[in-house]
Amino acid sequence: MRINTVMAHKFLTLFSTFNATAIFGPYVSPGTEIATYGDTDFEDVVTARWSAWAEPTFQAAIKPATEIDLQNIVTIAANLSIPFLAVNTGHGTGLGYGNVANALNINLGNFNSVTVDADNNLLIAGGGVNFGDVFPVLYDAGKELQTGNSECVGLVGATIGGGIGALQGLHGLILDALVSVRIITASGSLVTASATENPDLFWAIRGAGANFGIITEATYTLHDQTNNGYVSLGEFVFPGSLNGSLWEILHTFDDYLPPNLALIISGGFNHTINSAYVTAGVIYFGPLAEAQAYFDQFIALGPVSQVVLNTTTLAMYDLLSATACTDGERHNDYTLGFNQTDVLTYTEVFGTWADFAAANPNYAGQLTFQRYSNEAMLQVPSNETSYPWRDIKTYLLLDNTYTDAALDTAVDDISKKIRSTLEATSGFGRLQVYVNYDHGDEGVKAKYGSSVERLQALKAKWDPHNLFGIPNPV
Ligand SMILES: Cc1cc2nc3c(=O)[nH]c(=O)nc-3n(C[C@H](O)[C@H](O)[C@H](O)COP(=O)(O)OP(=O)(O)OC[C@H]3O[C@@H](n4cnc5c(N)ncnc54)[C@H](O)[C@@H]3O)c2cc1C
Ligand SMILES: *[C@@H]1O[C@H](CO)[C@@H](O)[C@H](O)[C@H]1NC(C)=O
Ligand SMILES: *[C@@H]1O[C@H](CO)[C@@H](O)[C@H](O)[C@H]1NC(C)=O
Ligand SMILES: *[C@@H]1O[C@H](CO)[C@@H](O)[C@H](O)[C@H]1NC(C)=O
Ligand SMILES: *[C@@H]1O[C@H](CO)[C@@H](O)[C@H](O)[C@H]1NC(C)=O
Ligand SMILES: *[C@@H]1O[C@H](CO)[C@@H](O)[C@H](O)[C@H]1NC(C)=O
Ligand SMILES: *[C@@H]1O[C@H](CO)[C@@H](O)[C@H](O)[C@H]1NC(C)=O
């Protein structure tokens, strides 16, 4: 039964602490789990988190069983001014997550259905599904969707900030595949947003989605598999001394990257041998014979090790997820978007970064550049969605990984220096950041660009009391 605010009125007090079981229990179905921080079952109800850096704090967790439960939870929490955060896989990072304090964790884990309508090329996915849930279902149906690369990441969470990945050159951003969503808004209403229903909300959620409500279900357009579901994959490892040559190769793709090719070049530091290394991942959605010319450019540099495979996309995502999906370390990340590769600047910051890694034996970060084609996403008019940065070609992901919080300040200092050095020659002349990779200090213009004013107007309409989107406000 859907409640109204009058029924919640008897609890009206300003809660600094709240008894979640007493408040929500009477208005949710029996399948809904509720736990308070400190309860023995709290860890079962609250969602796990990927990063221990800038963590939200929760004093209670609730895992609704149905959409109506979720509507009632939002209605009551809003009425009682209880802060909340809907969480799926807990892979969101950024300073803003640390602003979620003493809140209610709304675990979306029960919204986990995945259905493929092969005849109509549609995927219907629950708001609590991750990429790993959809990969096998799509593969078995002979279909594909542009996704991110890691199985552990939430499909809807990635989508509503943009959604980038190896297939974006062929099919665009993940949000470009979105057909419609079922979304619970600040009033507790469950509405559909699509090109024809609530189109203003549909525009807003495609780029700043976490600010407008909780999506219980999303429908996406699918494609038939490219190359029958096989992909040519090259993974090459080089000593750090060759970094400049790798940036040179990346630079040759500044004007054009074939839509079915993706490059991931990543610096790492091996503390055992006290030296930096660079890996180049080459993903080509096509036969090996066509991919060979791209592999050869890297092989010519003399990698210390290499793997070249013709494999299924399913196996590829397994490989790409292997190390990325470990929970619990500090990930204090920085990002930046590029229109070009300035070889000298990349070489300079790689040196700065490697010196820092060498001086800090417990630092296990990676300096990664993801070059994805934006050919397909540029086919979509820029005002069609609120996502502002269709012109980004390369994404920096400076994934600072460590466990000791005492390293935070030093990491921030070196990372800000690296980011500002890179910004000067990024080809945009300003900070353009992908919101889902943000550090959190960049400001709204850097994350939402020219969409800021319209997003703020829509925020006033759909979520006037800022219930949603504490981590990345508009
Ligand atoms: C290891 C790793 C790999 C990644 N790889 C990629 C990648 O390849 N491509 C890419 O684009 N991004 C990638 N990301 C970034 C990722 O898109 C963001 O971290 C995203 O916010 C994760 O969403 P989540 O649901 O997994 O995380 P959560 O922390 O659960 O949620 C993140 C935000 O989205 C909101 N949210 C989640 N689900 C819903 C919903 N159903 N309705 C409304 N709001 C919701 C939450 O409230 C929160 O504000 C990666 C991140 C990590 C840590
Ligand atoms: C909570 O509900 C009561 C009763 O309907 C209403 O008077 C009050 O304005 C509501 N408060 C908020 C913050 O919505
Ligand atoms: C990066 O490459 C340049 C040459 O292009 C080299 O001088 C420098 O030492 C390399 N950096 C590291 C950390 O190995
Ligand atoms: C990005 O680079 C291309 C050339 O590759 C250029 O045509 C375009 O104007 C640049 N965009 C911006 C915003 O500077
Ligand atoms: C670091 O180098 C050692 C010695 O060559 C090697 O055994 C190990 O696998 C390397 N570690 C990484 C993460 O590359
Ligand atoms: C890739 O492997 C599959 C399955 O073994 C095979 O059918 C296909 O021909 C291979 N493609 C190439 C280009 O080798
Ligand atoms: C985008 O801009 C075009 C041309 O100015 C306009 O016709 C269209 O309605 C706009 N679309 C949206 C979704 O605002």
Coordinates of C-alpha atoms and ligand atoms in Angstrom, one line a residue:
M1 CA 0.0 0.0 0.0
R2 CA 1.3 3.4 -1.0
I3 CA 1.2 5.8 2.0
N4 CA 0.7 9.5 2.1
T5 CA 2.5 12.0 4.2
V6 CA -0.3 12.3 6.8
M7 CA 0.4 8.7 7.9
A8 CA 4.0 9.6 8.5
H9 CA 3.1 12.7 10.4
K10 CA 2.9 11.0 13.7
F11 CA 6.7 10.5 13.6
L12 CA 7.4 14.1 12.8
T13 CA 10.4 15.3 14.8
L14 CA 13.8 16.6 13.7
F15 CA 15.8 13.4 13.9
S16 CA 19.5 13.6 14.4
T17 CA 19.3 10.0 15.2
F18 CA 16.5 7.9 14.0
N19 CA 15.0 4.5 14.7
A20 CA 14.7 3.1 11.1
T21 CA 12.8 0.0 12.1
A22 CA 10.2 1.9 14.0
I23 CA 9.9 4.6 11.4
F24 CA 9.9 2.6 8.2
G25 CA 8.9 -0.9 9.4
P26 CA 5.1 -0.3 9.4
Y27 CA 5.1 1.0 5.9
V28 CA 7.2 -1.6 4.0
S29 CA 6.4 -5.2 2.9
P30 CA 7.7 -8.1 4.9
G31 CA 10.5 -8.8 2.4
T32 CA 12.2 -5.5 3.2
E33 CA 15.2 -5.7 5.4
I34 CA 16.1 -2.9 7.9
A35 CA 19.2 -2.7 10.2
T36 CA 20.7 -0.1 12.4
Y37 CA 24.5 0.6 12.5
G38 CA 25.8 -1.8 15.2
D39 CA 23.2 -4.5 14.6
T40 CA 24.7 -7.9 13.9
D41 CA 23.0 -7.9 10.5
F42 CA 23.9 -4.3 9.5
E43 CA 26.6 -5.5 7.1
D44 CA 24.1 -7.8 5.3
V45 CA 21.7 -4.9 4.7
V46 CA 24.0 -2.0 3.9
T47 CA 25.7 -2.0 0.5
A48 CA 29.5 -2.7 0.4
R49 CA 31.8 0.1 -0.8
W50 CA 34.6 0.0 -3.3
S51 CA 36.6 2.9 -1.9
A52 CA 37.4 3.6 1.8
W53 CA 38.3 7.2 0.9
A54 CA 35.7 10.0 1.5
E55 CA 33.2 7.4 2.6
P56 CA 29.6 8.2 3.4
T57 CA 28.4 7.3 6.9
F58 CA 25.1 5.5 7.5
Q59 CA 23.3 5.1 10.8
A60 CA 20.8 2.7 9.2
A61 CA 20.3 0.6 6.1
I62 CA 17.1 -0.5 4.4
K63 CA 16.8 -2.9 1.5
P64 CA 13.3 -2.5 -0.1
A65 CA 11.6 -5.4 -1.7
T66 CA 9.3 -3.5 -4.1
E67 CA 8.8 -0.2 -5.8
I68 CA 6.0 0.7 -3.4
D69 CA 8.3 0.1 -0.5
L70 CA 10.8 2.4 -2.1
Q71 CA 8.2 5.1 -2.7
N72 CA 7.1 4.9 1.0
I73 CA 10.7 5.1 2.2
V74 CA 11.4 8.2 0.1
T75 CA 8.1 9.8 1.2
I76 CA 8.8 9.2 4.9
A77 CA 12.5 10.1 4.8
A78 CA 11.6 13.4 3.0
N79 CA 8.9 14.2 5.5
L80 CA 11.2 13.6 8.5
S81 CA 14.3 15.2 6.9
I82 CA 16.2 12.0 7.2
P83 CA 19.2 12.2 4.7
F84 CA 19.5 9.2 2.5
L85 CA 21.5 7.8 -0.4
A86 CA 20.4 5.1 -2.8
V87 CA 23.3 2.8 -3.3
N88 CA 23.8 0.0 -5.8
T89 CA 27.3 -1.4 -6.0
G90 CA 29.0 1.4 -4.0
H91 CA 31.5 2.2 -6.7
G92 CA 30.8 5.9 -6.7
T93 CA 33.8 8.0 -5.4
G94 CA 34.4 11.7 -4.9
L95 CA 34.6 14.1 -2.0
G96 CA 30.8 14.6 -2.2
Y97 CA 30.2 11.0 -0.9
G98 CA 31.9 12.1 2.3
N99 CA 29.1 14.7 2.6
V100 CA 26.5 12.0 3.1
A101 CA 26.5 11.8 6.9
N102 CA 24.5 9.8 9.4
A103 CA 22.2 8.9 6.6
L104 CA 19.9 6.1 5.6
N105 CA 21.5 3.7 3.1
I106 CA 18.9 2.5 0.6
N107 CA 20.2 -0.7 -0.8
L108 CA 18.9 -1.3 -4.4
G109 CA 20.0 -4.9 -4.4
N110 CA 16.5 -6.3 -4.9
F111 CA 16.0 -4.4 -8.1
N112 CA 18.1 -7.0 -9.9
S113 CA 16.0 -8.3 -12.8
V114 CA 17.6 -8.5 -16.3
T115 CA 15.4 -9.2 -19.3
V116 CA 16.3 -9.2 -23.0
D117 CA 13.6 -8.7 -25.6
A118 CA 15.6 -9.9 -28.6
D119 CA 12.9 -9.3 -31.1
N120 CA 12.7 -5.6 -30.3
N121 CA 16.4 -5.2 -29.4
L122 CA 15.6 -4.1 -25.9
L123 CA 17.2 -4.7 -22.5
I124 CA 15.1 -4.1 -19.4
A125 CA 17.2 -3.9 -16.3
G126 CA 16.5 -3.2 -12.7
G127 CA 18.1 -0.2 -11.0
G128 CA 20.3 -2.5 -8.9
V129 CA 21.9 -4.4 -11.7
N130 CA 25.6 -4.3 -12.4
F131 CA 27.5 -4.8 -15.7
G132 CA 28.4 -8.4 -14.7
D133 CA 24.7 -9.2 -14.4
V134 CA 24.0 -8.2 -18.0
F135 CA 27.1 -9.4 -19.8
P136 CA 26.2 -13.2 -19.9
V137 CA 22.5 -12.5 -20.7
L138 CA 23.4 -10.3 -23.6
Y139 CA 26.0 -12.6 -24.9
D140 CA 23.7 -15.6 -24.8
A141 CA 21.1 -13.6 -26.7
G142 CA 23.7 -12.6 -29.4
K143 CA 23.2 -8.9 -28.5
E144 CA 25.4 -6.1 -27.3
L145 CA 25.1 -2.9 -25.4
Q146 CA 27.8 -0.2 -24.9
T147 CA 28.9 -0.6 -21.3
G148 CA 31.7 0.1 -19.0
N149 CA 34.5 -2.4 -18.7
S150 CA 34.2 -3.7 -15.1
E151 CA 31.7 -6.3 -14.1
C152 CA 31.3 -4.9 -10.5
V153 CA 30.0 -1.4 -11.6
G154 CA 26.3 -0.5 -11.6
L155 CA 24.7 -0.3 -15.0
V156 CA 22.3 2.5 -14.0
G157 CA 24.8 4.4 -11.9
A158 CA 27.2 4.5 -14.8
T159 CA 24.5 5.4 -17.3
I160 CA 23.1 8.4 -15.5
G161 CA 26.5 10.2 -15.4
G162 CA 27.4 9.3 -19.0
G163 CA 28.7 5.8 -19.3
I164 CA 31.9 5.4 -21.2
G165 CA 33.7 2.2 -22.4
A166 CA 35.3 0.3 -25.2
L167 CA 32.1 0.0 -27.3
Q168 CA 31.3 3.7 -27.2
G169 CA 33.0 4.3 -30.5
L170 CA 30.4 2.1 -32.2
H171 CA 27.3 2.8 -30.1
G172 CA 27.8 6.1 -28.2
L173 CA 27.6 6.7 -24.5
I174 CA 25.6 4.3 -22.4
L175 CA 23.0 7.0 -21.8
D176 CA 22.5 7.3 -25.6
A177 CA 21.0 3.8 -25.5
L178 CA 18.5 4.7 -22.8
V179 CA 14.9 4.5 -24.0
S180 CA 13.0 5.1 -20.8
V181 CA 13.2 4.8 -17.0
R182 CA 10.8 4.2 -14.1
I183 CA 11.9 6.7 -11.5
I184 CA 10.8 7.6 -8.0
T185 CA 10.9 11.3 -7.6
A186 CA 11.2 13.6 -4.5
S187 CA 7.4 13.6 -4.1
G188 CA 7.5 9.8 -3.8
S189 CA 5.8 9.4 -7.2
L190 CA 6.8 6.7 -9.6
V191 CA 6.9 8.2 -13.1
T192 CA 8.2 7.2 -16.5
A193 CA 10.8 9.4 -18.1
S194 CA 11.4 9.0 -21.9
A195 CA 11.4 11.1 -25.0
T196 CA 7.6 11.4 -24.8
E197 CA 6.8 11.2 -21.1
N198 CA 8.4 13.8 -18.8
P199 CA 11.0 14.7 -21.5
D200 CA 12.5 17.4 -19.3
L201 CA 13.3 14.8 -16.6
F202 CA 14.6 12.4 -19.3
W203 CA 17.0 15.1 -20.5
A204 CA 18.2 15.8 -16.9
I205 CA 18.8 12.2 -15.9
R206 CA 21.0 11.6 -18.9
G207 CA 24.1 13.3 -17.4
A208 CA 23.1 14.3 -13.9
G209 CA 20.7 11.5 -13.1
A210 CA 21.6 10.9 -9.5
N211 CA 20.1 14.3 -8.7
F212 CA 16.6 13.6 -9.8
G213 CA 15.3 10.4 -8.2
I214 CA 15.8 6.7 -7.8
I215 CA 15.5 4.6 -11.0
T216 CA 13.9 1.3 -10.4
E217 CA 14.1 0.1 -14.0
A218 CA 15.8 1.2 -17.2
T219 CA 15.1 0.2 -20.8
Y220 CA 18.0 0.2 -23.3
T221 CA 18.3 -0.3 -27.0
L222 CA 20.5 -3.2 -28.0
H223 CA 22.5 -4.0 -31.1
D224 CA 23.4 -7.3 -32.7
Q225 CA 26.9 -8.5 -31.6
T226 CA 29.8 -7.0 -33.5
N227 CA 32.1 -9.7 -35.0
N228 CA 29.9 -12.5 -33.6
G229 CA 30.8 -11.5 -30.1
Y230 CA 34.6 -12.0 -30.6
V231 CA 37.1 -9.3 -29.9
S232 CA 40.9 -9.0 -30.6
L233 CA 42.7 -8.1 -27.5
G234 CA 46.3 -7.1 -27.0
E235 CA 48.0 -6.5 -23.7
F236 CA 51.6 -5.2 -23.8
V237 CA 53.9 -4.4 -20.9
F238 CA 56.8 -1.9 -21.2
P239 CA 59.5 -0.6 -18.9
G240 CA 58.7 3.0 -17.8
S241 CA 61.6 4.3 -19.8
L242 CA 59.5 3.7 -23.0
N243 CA 56.6 5.9 -21.8
G244 CA 57.4 8.6 -24.3
S245 CA 57.0 6.2 -27.2
L246 CA 53.6 5.2 -25.9
W247 CA 52.4 8.8 -25.7
E248 CA 53.7 9.2 -29.3
I249 CA 51.5 6.3 -30.4
L250 CA 48.5 7.8 -28.6
H251 CA 49.2 11.2 -30.2
T252 CA 48.9 9.7 -33.7
F253 CA 45.3 8.9 -32.8
D254 CA 44.4 12.4 -31.7
D255 CA 42.5 13.3 -34.9
Y256 CA 40.9 9.9 -35.5
L257 CA 40.5 6.6 -33.7
P258 CA 38.6 3.9 -35.6
P259 CA 35.2 3.5 -33.8
N260 CA 35.9 -0.2 -33.1
L261 CA 39.3 0.4 -31.5
A262 CA 39.9 1.4 -27.9
L263 CA 43.2 2.1 -26.2
I264 CA 44.0 2.0 -22.5
I265 CA 47.5 3.1 -21.5
S266 CA 48.3 2.8 -17.9
G267 CA 51.4 3.6 -15.8
G268 CA 52.1 1.5 -12.8
F269 CA 55.0 1.2 -10.3
N270 CA 56.6 -2.1 -9.3
H271 CA 58.0 -1.6 -5.8
T272 CA 59.8 -5.0 -5.9
I273 CA 62.1 -3.9 -8.6
N274 CA 61.7 -0.2 -7.8
S275 CA 60.7 0.8 -11.3
A276 CA 57.9 2.2 -13.3
Y277 CA 56.2 0.3 -16.1
V278 CA 53.5 1.1 -18.6
T279 CA 50.8 -1.3 -20.0
A280 CA 49.0 -0.8 -23.2
G281 CA 45.6 -2.5 -23.7
V282 CA 44.4 -2.6 -27.2
I283 CA 40.8 -3.6 -27.8
Y284 CA 39.6 -4.1 -31.3
F285 CA 36.0 -5.2 -32.1
G286 CA 36.9 -7.2 -35.2
P287 CA 39.1 -10.0 -36.5
L288 CA 42.7 -10.5 -35.5
A289 CA 43.9 -9.9 -39.1
E290 CA 42.5 -6.4 -39.0
A291 CA 43.8 -5.7 -35.4
Q292 CA 47.3 -6.8 -36.2
A293 CA 48.4 -3.4 -37.6
Y294 CA 47.5 -1.8 -34.3
F295 CA 49.2 -4.5 -32.3
D296 CA 52.3 -4.2 -34.4
Q297 CA 52.8 -0.5 -33.5
F298 CA 53.2 -1.6 -29.9
I299 CA 55.1 -4.8 -30.6
A300 CA 57.7 -2.7 -32.5
L301 CA 58.6 -1.0 -29.3
G302 CA 59.8 -4.3 -27.7
P303 CA 57.4 -5.0 -24.9
V304 CA 58.8 -7.1 -22.0
S305 CA 55.7 -9.2 -22.1
Q306 CA 52.6 -9.5 -24.4
V307 CA 49.4 -11.3 -24.8
V308 CA 47.4 -11.3 -28.0
L309 CA 44.0 -13.0 -28.0
N310 CA 41.0 -13.7 -30.1
T311 CA 38.4 -14.1 -27.4
T312 CA 34.7 -13.5 -26.5
T313 CA 33.7 -10.1 -25.2
L314 CA 32.5 -12.1 -22.1
A315 CA 36.1 -13.3 -21.4
M316 CA 37.4 -9.9 -22.2
Y317 CA 35.3 -8.2 -19.5
D318 CA 36.4 -10.9 -17.1
L319 CA 40.1 -10.0 -17.8
L320 CA 39.4 -6.2 -17.5
S321 CA 37.6 -6.7 -14.2
A322 CA 40.2 -8.9 -12.5
T323 CA 42.1 -6.3 -10.6
A324 CA 39.7 -3.3 -10.8
C325 CA 36.9 -4.9 -8.7
T326 CA 38.7 -5.3 -5.3
D327 CA 36.8 -3.5 -2.5
G328 CA 38.1 -1.7 0.6
E329 CA 41.3 0.3 -0.3
R330 CA 41.4 4.0 -0.4
H331 CA 40.8 5.3 -3.9
N332 CA 41.4 9.0 -4.0
D333 CA 40.9 9.6 -7.7
Y334 CA 41.5 12.5 -10.1
T335 CA 40.4 12.9 -13.7
L336 CA 40.5 15.2 -16.7
G337 CA 39.2 15.1 -20.2
F338 CA 41.5 15.7 -23.2
N339 CA 41.1 16.8 -26.8
Q340 CA 44.8 15.9 -27.6
T341 CA 47.9 14.1 -26.4
D342 CA 50.7 16.5 -25.6
V343 CA 53.6 14.1 -25.6
L344 CA 56.0 16.3 -23.6
T345 CA 53.4 17.1 -20.9
Y346 CA 52.4 13.4 -20.6
T347 CA 56.1 12.4 -20.2
E348 CA 56.6 15.1 -17.6
V349 CA 53.7 14.1 -15.4
F350 CA 54.6 10.4 -15.8
G351 CA 58.0 11.3 -14.3
T352 CA 56.4 13.3 -11.5
W353 CA 54.0 10.5 -10.8
A354 CA 56.7 7.7 -10.9
D355 CA 59.0 9.7 -8.5
F356 CA 56.0 10.0 -6.1
A357 CA 55.3 6.3 -6.3
A358 CA 59.0 5.4 -5.8
A359 CA 59.1 7.5 -2.7
N360 CA 56.0 5.9 -1.2
P361 CA 56.4 2.1 -0.9
N362 CA 52.7 1.6 0.1
Y363 CA 51.3 3.6 -2.8
A364 CA 49.8 1.2 -5.4
G365 CA 48.1 3.7 -7.8
Q366 CA 47.8 3.8 -11.5
L367 CA 48.0 6.6 -14.0
T368 CA 45.6 5.6 -16.7
F369 CA 44.6 7.2 -20.0
Q370 CA 41.5 5.8 -21.7
R371 CA 41.3 6.7 -25.4
Y372 CA 37.8 5.9 -26.7
S373 CA 36.3 7.0 -30.0
N374 CA 33.6 9.6 -29.8
E375 CA 32.5 9.2 -33.4
A376 CA 29.1 7.7 -32.4
M377 CA 28.3 10.0 -29.5
L378 CA 29.0 13.0 -31.7
Q379 CA 26.1 12.0 -33.9
V380 CA 23.7 12.9 -31.0
P381 CA 23.0 16.7 -30.8
S382 CA 24.7 18.2 -27.8
N383 CA 21.5 19.6 -26.3
E384 CA 19.7 16.2 -26.5
T385 CA 21.0 15.1 -23.1
S386 CA 22.4 17.0 -20.1
Y387 CA 25.8 15.2 -20.5
P388 CA 28.1 18.1 -21.5
W389 CA 31.4 16.6 -22.8
R390 CA 30.8 14.7 -26.0
D391 CA 34.0 16.2 -27.3
I392 CA 36.3 14.4 -24.8
K393 CA 38.6 11.9 -26.6
T394 CA 40.8 10.7 -23.8
Y395 CA 40.0 10.4 -20.1
L396 CA 42.6 10.5 -17.4
L397 CA 41.9 8.2 -14.4
L398 CA 44.6 8.9 -11.8
D399 CA 43.5 6.1 -9.5
N400 CA 45.5 6.7 -6.3
T401 CA 45.3 3.4 -4.4
Y402 CA 46.6 3.0 -0.9
T403 CA 45.4 2.0 2.6
D404 CA 47.0 4.5 5.0
A405 CA 45.0 7.7 5.4
A406 CA 48.2 9.5 6.4
L407 CA 49.1 9.6 2.7
D408 CA 46.0 11.6 1.8
T409 CA 47.6 15.1 1.9
A410 CA 50.7 14.1 -0.1
V411 CA 48.5 12.3 -2.7
D412 CA 46.3 15.4 -3.0
D413 CA 49.3 17.7 -3.5
I414 CA 50.9 15.6 -6.2
S415 CA 47.6 14.9 -8.0
K416 CA 46.6 18.5 -8.1
K417 CA 49.9 19.4 -9.6
I418 CA 49.6 16.6 -12.2
R419 CA 46.1 17.6 -13.1
S420 CA 46.9 21.3 -13.5
T421 CA 50.0 20.5 -15.6
L422 CA 47.9 18.3 -17.9
E423 CA 45.0 20.8 -18.0
A424 CA 47.3 23.5 -19.6
T425 CA 47.8 21.3 -22.7
S426 CA 44.6 19.2 -22.7
G427 CA 43.4 20.9 -25.8
F428 CA 40.3 22.3 -24.1
G429 CA 42.0 25.0 -22.0
R430 CA 39.8 24.3 -19.1
L431 CA 38.8 21.6 -16.6
Q432 CA 36.3 19.2 -18.3
V433 CA 35.7 16.2 -16.1
Y434 CA 33.5 13.1 -16.5
V435 CA 31.2 13.3 -13.4
N436 CA 31.5 9.6 -12.7
Y437 CA 35.3 9.9 -12.4
D438 CA 35.3 13.2 -10.4
H439 CA 37.5 14.0 -7.5
G440 CA 34.9 16.4 -6.2
D441 CA 36.7 19.7 -6.1
E442 CA 36.2 20.7 -9.7
G443 CA 32.9 22.7 -9.4
V444 CA 29.6 22.3 -11.2
K445 CA 30.8 23.9 -14.5
A446 CA 33.6 21.4 -14.9
K447 CA 31.1 18.5 -14.4
Y448 CA 27.9 19.8 -16.1
G449 CA 29.2 22.5 -18.5
S450 CA 26.6 24.4 -20.3
S451 CA 23.8 22.3 -18.9
V452 CA 24.2 23.8 -15.4
E453 CA 21.5 26.5 -15.7
R454 CA 18.8 24.2 -17.1
L455 CA 19.7 21.5 -14.6
Q456 CA 19.3 23.9 -11.7
A457 CA 15.9 25.0 -13.0
L458 CA 14.8 21.3 -13.4
K459 CA 16.2 20.6 -9.9
A460 CA 14.0 23.3 -8.5
K461 CA 11.0 21.7 -10.2
W462 CA 11.7 18.0 -9.5
D463 CA 13.7 18.0 -6.3
P464 CA 13.3 21.4 -4.6
H465 CA 14.6 20.2 -1.2
N466 CA 17.7 18.4 -2.6
L467 CA 16.8 15.0 -1.4
F468 CA 18.9 13.4 -4.2
G469 CA 22.4 13.8 -5.4
I470 CA 24.4 14.9 -2.4
P471 CA 27.6 13.4 -3.9
N472 CA 27.4 15.4 -7.1
P473 CA 25.1 18.4 -6.7
V474 CA 24.0 20.4 -9.7
Ligands
LIG1 C1 36.4 -0.2 -10.7 C2 35.6 0.8 -11.4 C3 35.4 0.8 -12.8 C4 34.7 1.7 -13.5 N1 34.5 1.6 -14.8 C5 33.8 2.5 -15.5 C6 33.6 2.4 -16.9 O1 34.2 1.5 -17.5 N2 32.8 3.3 -17.5 C7 32.1 4.3 -16.8 O2 31.4 5.1 -17.4 N3 32.3 4.4 -15.4 C8 33.1 3.6 -14.8 N4 33.3 3.7 -13.4 C9 32.6 4.8 -12.8 C10 31.2 4.5 -12.4 O3 30.4 4.9 -13.5 C11 30.8 5.4 -11.2 O4 31.5 5.0 -10.1 C12 29.3 5.2 -10.9 O5 28.9 6.3 -10.1 C13 29.1 3.9 -10.2 O6 27.7 3.6 -10.0 P1 27.3 2.5 -9.0 O7 25.8 2.3 -9.0 O8 28.2 1.3 -9.4 O9 27.8 3.0 -7.7 P2 27.0 3.6 -6.4 O10 28.0 4.2 -5.5 O11 26.1 2.6 -5.8 O12 26.1 4.8 -7.0 C14 26.8 5.9 -7.5 C15 25.8 7.1 -7.6 O13 24.7 6.7 -8.5 C16 23.5 6.7 -7.8 N5 22.7 5.6 -8.3 C17 23.1 4.3 -8.4 N6 22.1 3.5 -8.8 C18 21.0 4.4 -9.0 C19 19.7 4.2 -9.4 N7 19.2 3.0 -9.8 N8 18.8 5.3 -9.5 C20 19.3 6.5 -9.1 N9 20.6 6.7 -8.7 C21 21.4 5.7 -8.6 C22 23.8 6.6 -6.3 O14 22.8 7.2 -5.5 C23 25.1 7.4 -6.3 O15 24.9 8.8 -6.2 C24 34.1 2.8 -12.7 C25 34.2 2.9 -11.4 C26 35.0 1.9 -10.7 C27 35.2 2.1 -9.2
LIG2 C1 5.2 16.0 6.7 O1 3.8 15.6 6.6 C2 2.9 16.5 7.3 C3 1.6 15.9 7.4 O2 1.1 15.7 6.0 C4 3.0 17.8 6.7 O3 2.2 18.7 7.4 C5 4.4 18.3 6.7 O4 4.5 19.6 6.0 C6 5.3 17.3 6.0 N1 6.7 17.8 6.1 C7 7.5 17.8 5.1 C8 9.0 18.3 5.4 O5 7.2 17.4 4.0
LIG3 C1 59.6 8.5 -19.7 O1 60.2 8.6 -21.0 C2 61.2 9.5 -21.2 C3 61.7 9.5 -22.6 O2 60.7 9.7 -23.5 C4 62.4 9.2 -20.2 O3 63.4 10.2 -20.3 C5 61.8 9.1 -18.8 O4 62.9 8.7 -17.9 C6 60.7 8.1 -18.7 N1 60.1 8.2 -17.4 C7 60.2 7.2 -16.5 C8 59.6 7.4 -15.2 O5 60.7 6.1 -16.8
LIG4 C1 39.9 19.4 -30.7 O1 40.8 19.0 -31.7 C2 40.4 19.1 -33.0 C3 41.5 18.6 -33.9 O2 41.8 17.2 -33.6 C4 39.9 20.5 -33.4 O3 39.4 20.5 -34.7 C5 38.9 21.0 -32.4 O4 38.6 22.3 -32.7 C6 39.4 20.8 -31.0 N1 38.4 21.2 -30.0 C7 38.5 22.1 -29.1 C8 37.3 22.4 -28.2 O5 39.5 22.8 -29.0
LIG5 C1 57.3 -6.8 -10.2 O1 58.5 -7.4 -10.6 C2 58.8 -8.7 -10.1 C3 60.2 -9.1 -10.5 O2 60.4 -8.9 -11.9 C4 57.7 -9.6 -10.7 O3 57.9 -10.9 -10.3 C5 56.3 -9.1 -10.4 O4 55.3 -9.8 -11.0 C6 56.2 -7.6 -10.8 N1 54.9 -7.1 -10.3 C7 54.0 -6.5 -11.0 C8 52.8 -6.0 -10.4 O5 54.2 -6.3 -12.2
LIG6 C1 38.2 -16.4 -33.0 O1 37.8 -17.6 -32.4 C2 36.6 -18.2 -32.8 C3 36.2 -19.4 -31.9 O2 37.3 -20.3 -31.9 C4 36.7 -18.5 -34.3 O3 35.4 -19.0 -34.7 C5 37.0 -17.3 -35.1 O4 37.2 -17.7 -36.4 C6 38.3 -16.7 -34.5 N1 38.6 -15.5 -35.2 C7 39.8 -15.2 -35.7 C8 39.9 -13.9 -36.5 O5 40.8 -15.9 -35.5
LIG7 C1 18.1 21.4 -29.3 O1 18.3 22.5 -30.2 C2 17.5 22.5 -31.4 C3 18.0 23.6 -32.3 O2 18.2 24.8 -31.5 C4 16.0 22.5 -31.0 O3 15.2 22.5 -32.1 C5 15.7 21.4 -30.1 O4 14.4 21.5 -29.6 C6 16.6 21.3 -28.9 N1 16.4 20.0 -28.2 C7 16.3 19.9 -26.9 C8 16.0 18.6 -26.3 O5 16.3 20.9 -26.1

